[in-house]
């Protein structure tokens, strides 16, 4: 094995900090000795900082309507070939109650960017759910105004998941017409300032994405000091402009996850559904190279096949009970246990560290 590789790996494990060049070196890890060492080190760091518990976040996909036209996603507004659905507030409360009854301590409410749900109705919903049980509520509803983010946080939303998708601004702007990388960063700053536990993350395998930009993704996640980072492969959908682009590479996805674990030891890292879709054992592999979270689908059976961001999503033919059973078995297979807590990451003294940040300069001060 290249001695520079070994030196970078040991530095990452000890200091949790690497230069962009050193990150790229590790991202290039080849199957065999290099990858074995990288994954084993990431697994050791996961064990040391996160223990053996795997946190479950039950995800409810409550609307497939979206005003955006992202080139990578099957829910894009130009796709006329899907049946759209949207839960009423009552349906969403019922689905959340089912998740609570199944024992989830975190519920993730995810949707296309659907303004039909205004901040008032979402706030009512959050209040209703919190009356049943003090579960952690994560929102994954895309870009909103700062005031709306604030109102939702005041109503009880604890966490917000907004993936930065890629730090390559040109690529971001091309793949998400009508939106911008600057605005995305601004939203992430707002979420941070308001006091959410912030989740972000990126896809691996977008067309035109480089190892340099993947290294920047990890550096960005470190700089934002995210509580959670979703790193998963891009999977093409036939009804999108990226239909002919190949799947993101599984090995590169796992390398990215492992390096993220080394540099973000306290961060929650999910074994993503996309990784489980790309390979039947993908989530087990991810759990063995740094991941400590799984997000089982709690969307009622009748709707889950309609939320097609990419085809053949793992678990899309199961109901909420079956999904939970399968995920628990995956966790047991790798010798880990399901956490009984909420898996919060409190950070009372958080401050954005670098005023001269490469990524977080406030170009849109509010
Ligand atoms: N609409 C919200 C947003 O975009 O932030 C949340 C829902 S969106 C479906 C959730 C995530 O799905 C996105 O952040 C993106 O990373 C992921 N996604 C969309 N299309 C994908 C694809 N073809 N392959 C892998 N992940 C995809
Ligand atoms: Fe809409 Fe999110 Fe899909 Fe983009 S990724 S089209 S914002 S659901």
PDB file of C-alpha atoms and ligand atoms in Angstrom, residues 63-78 84 110-114 140-143 165 175-176 179 184 203 307-309, ligand 2:
ATOM      1  CA  UNK A  63     -46.315  14.642  -1.009  1.00  0.00           C
ATOM      2  CA  UNK A  64     -44.923  13.843  -4.429  1.00  0.00           C
ATOM      3  CA  UNK A  65     -45.845  17.272  -5.800  1.00  0.00           C
ATOM      4  CA  UNK A  66     -42.836  19.430  -6.508  1.00  0.00           C
ATOM      5  CA  UNK A  67     -42.423  22.889  -7.974  1.00  0.00           C
ATOM      6  CA  UNK A  68     -38.801  22.198  -8.953  1.00  0.00           C
ATOM      7  CA  UNK A  69     -37.408  20.517 -12.023  1.00  0.00           C
ATOM      8  CA  UNK A  70     -34.187  18.887 -10.773  1.00  0.00           C
ATOM      9  CA  UNK A  71     -32.579  16.954 -13.594  1.00  0.00           C
ATOM     10  CA  UNK A  72     -31.834  13.982 -11.369  1.00  0.00           C
ATOM     11  CA  UNK A  73     -35.191  13.383  -9.677  1.00  0.00           C
ATOM     12  CA  UNK A  74     -38.294  11.481 -10.786  1.00  0.00           C
ATOM     13  CA  UNK A  75     -40.556  13.911  -8.898  1.00  0.00           C
ATOM     14  CA  UNK A  76     -39.439  16.853 -11.052  1.00  0.00           C
ATOM     15  CA  UNK A  77     -42.408  18.968 -12.156  1.00  0.00           C
ATOM     16  CA  UNK A  78     -41.833  18.206 -15.863  1.00  0.00           C
ATOM     17  CA  UNK A  84     -48.955  12.612  -7.821  1.00  0.00           C
ATOM     18  CA  UNK A 110     -40.238  14.460   3.598  1.00  0.00           C
ATOM     19  CA  UNK A 111     -41.806  15.729   0.376  1.00  0.00           C
ATOM     20  CA  UNK A 112     -41.246  17.414  -2.930  1.00  0.00           C
ATOM     21  CA  UNK A 113     -41.069  21.182  -2.652  1.00  0.00           C
ATOM     22  CA  UNK A 114     -44.808  21.617  -2.269  1.00  0.00           C
ATOM     23  CA  UNK A 140     -37.171  17.494   4.619  1.00  0.00           C
ATOM     24  CA  UNK A 141     -39.371  19.844   2.615  1.00  0.00           C
ATOM     25  CA  UNK A 142     -36.804  21.868   0.674  1.00  0.00           C
ATOM     26  CA  UNK A 143     -36.270  25.592   0.497  1.00  0.00           C
ATOM     27  CA  UNK A 165     -26.325  17.846  -3.221  1.00  0.00           C
ATOM     28  CA  UNK A 175     -28.948  20.317 -12.436  1.00  0.00           C
ATOM     29  CA  UNK A 176     -31.457  22.400 -10.483  1.00  0.00           C
ATOM     30  CA  UNK A 179     -32.639  27.371  -7.991  1.00  0.00           C
ATOM     31  CA  UNK A 184     -29.113  26.593  -0.858  1.00  0.00           C
ATOM     32  CA  UNK A 203     -25.016  12.482  -4.060  1.00  0.00           C
ATOM     33  CA  UNK A 307     -42.785   8.468  -4.504  1.00  0.00           C
ATOM     34  CA  UNK A 308     -40.317   7.497  -7.218  1.00  0.00           C
ATOM     35  CA  UNK A 309     -37.296   9.734  -6.957  1.00  0.00           C
TER      36      UNK A 309
HETATM   37 FE1  LIG B   2     -38.287  18.277  -6.082  1.00  0.00          FE
HETATM   38 FE2  LIG B   2     -36.537  17.537  -4.197  1.00  0.00          FE
HETATM   39 FE3  LIG B   2     -36.945  16.033  -6.398  1.00  0.00          FE
HETATM   40 FE4  LIG B   2     -35.726  18.370  -6.658  1.00  0.00          FE
HETATM   41  S1  LIG B   2     -34.969  16.569  -5.479  1.00  0.00           S
HETATM   42  S2  LIG B   2     -37.370  17.609  -7.981  1.00  0.00           S
HETATM   43  S3  LIG B   2     -36.755  19.586  -5.101  1.00  0.00           S
HETATM   44  S4  LIG B   2     -38.386  16.441  -4.804  1.00  0.00           S
END
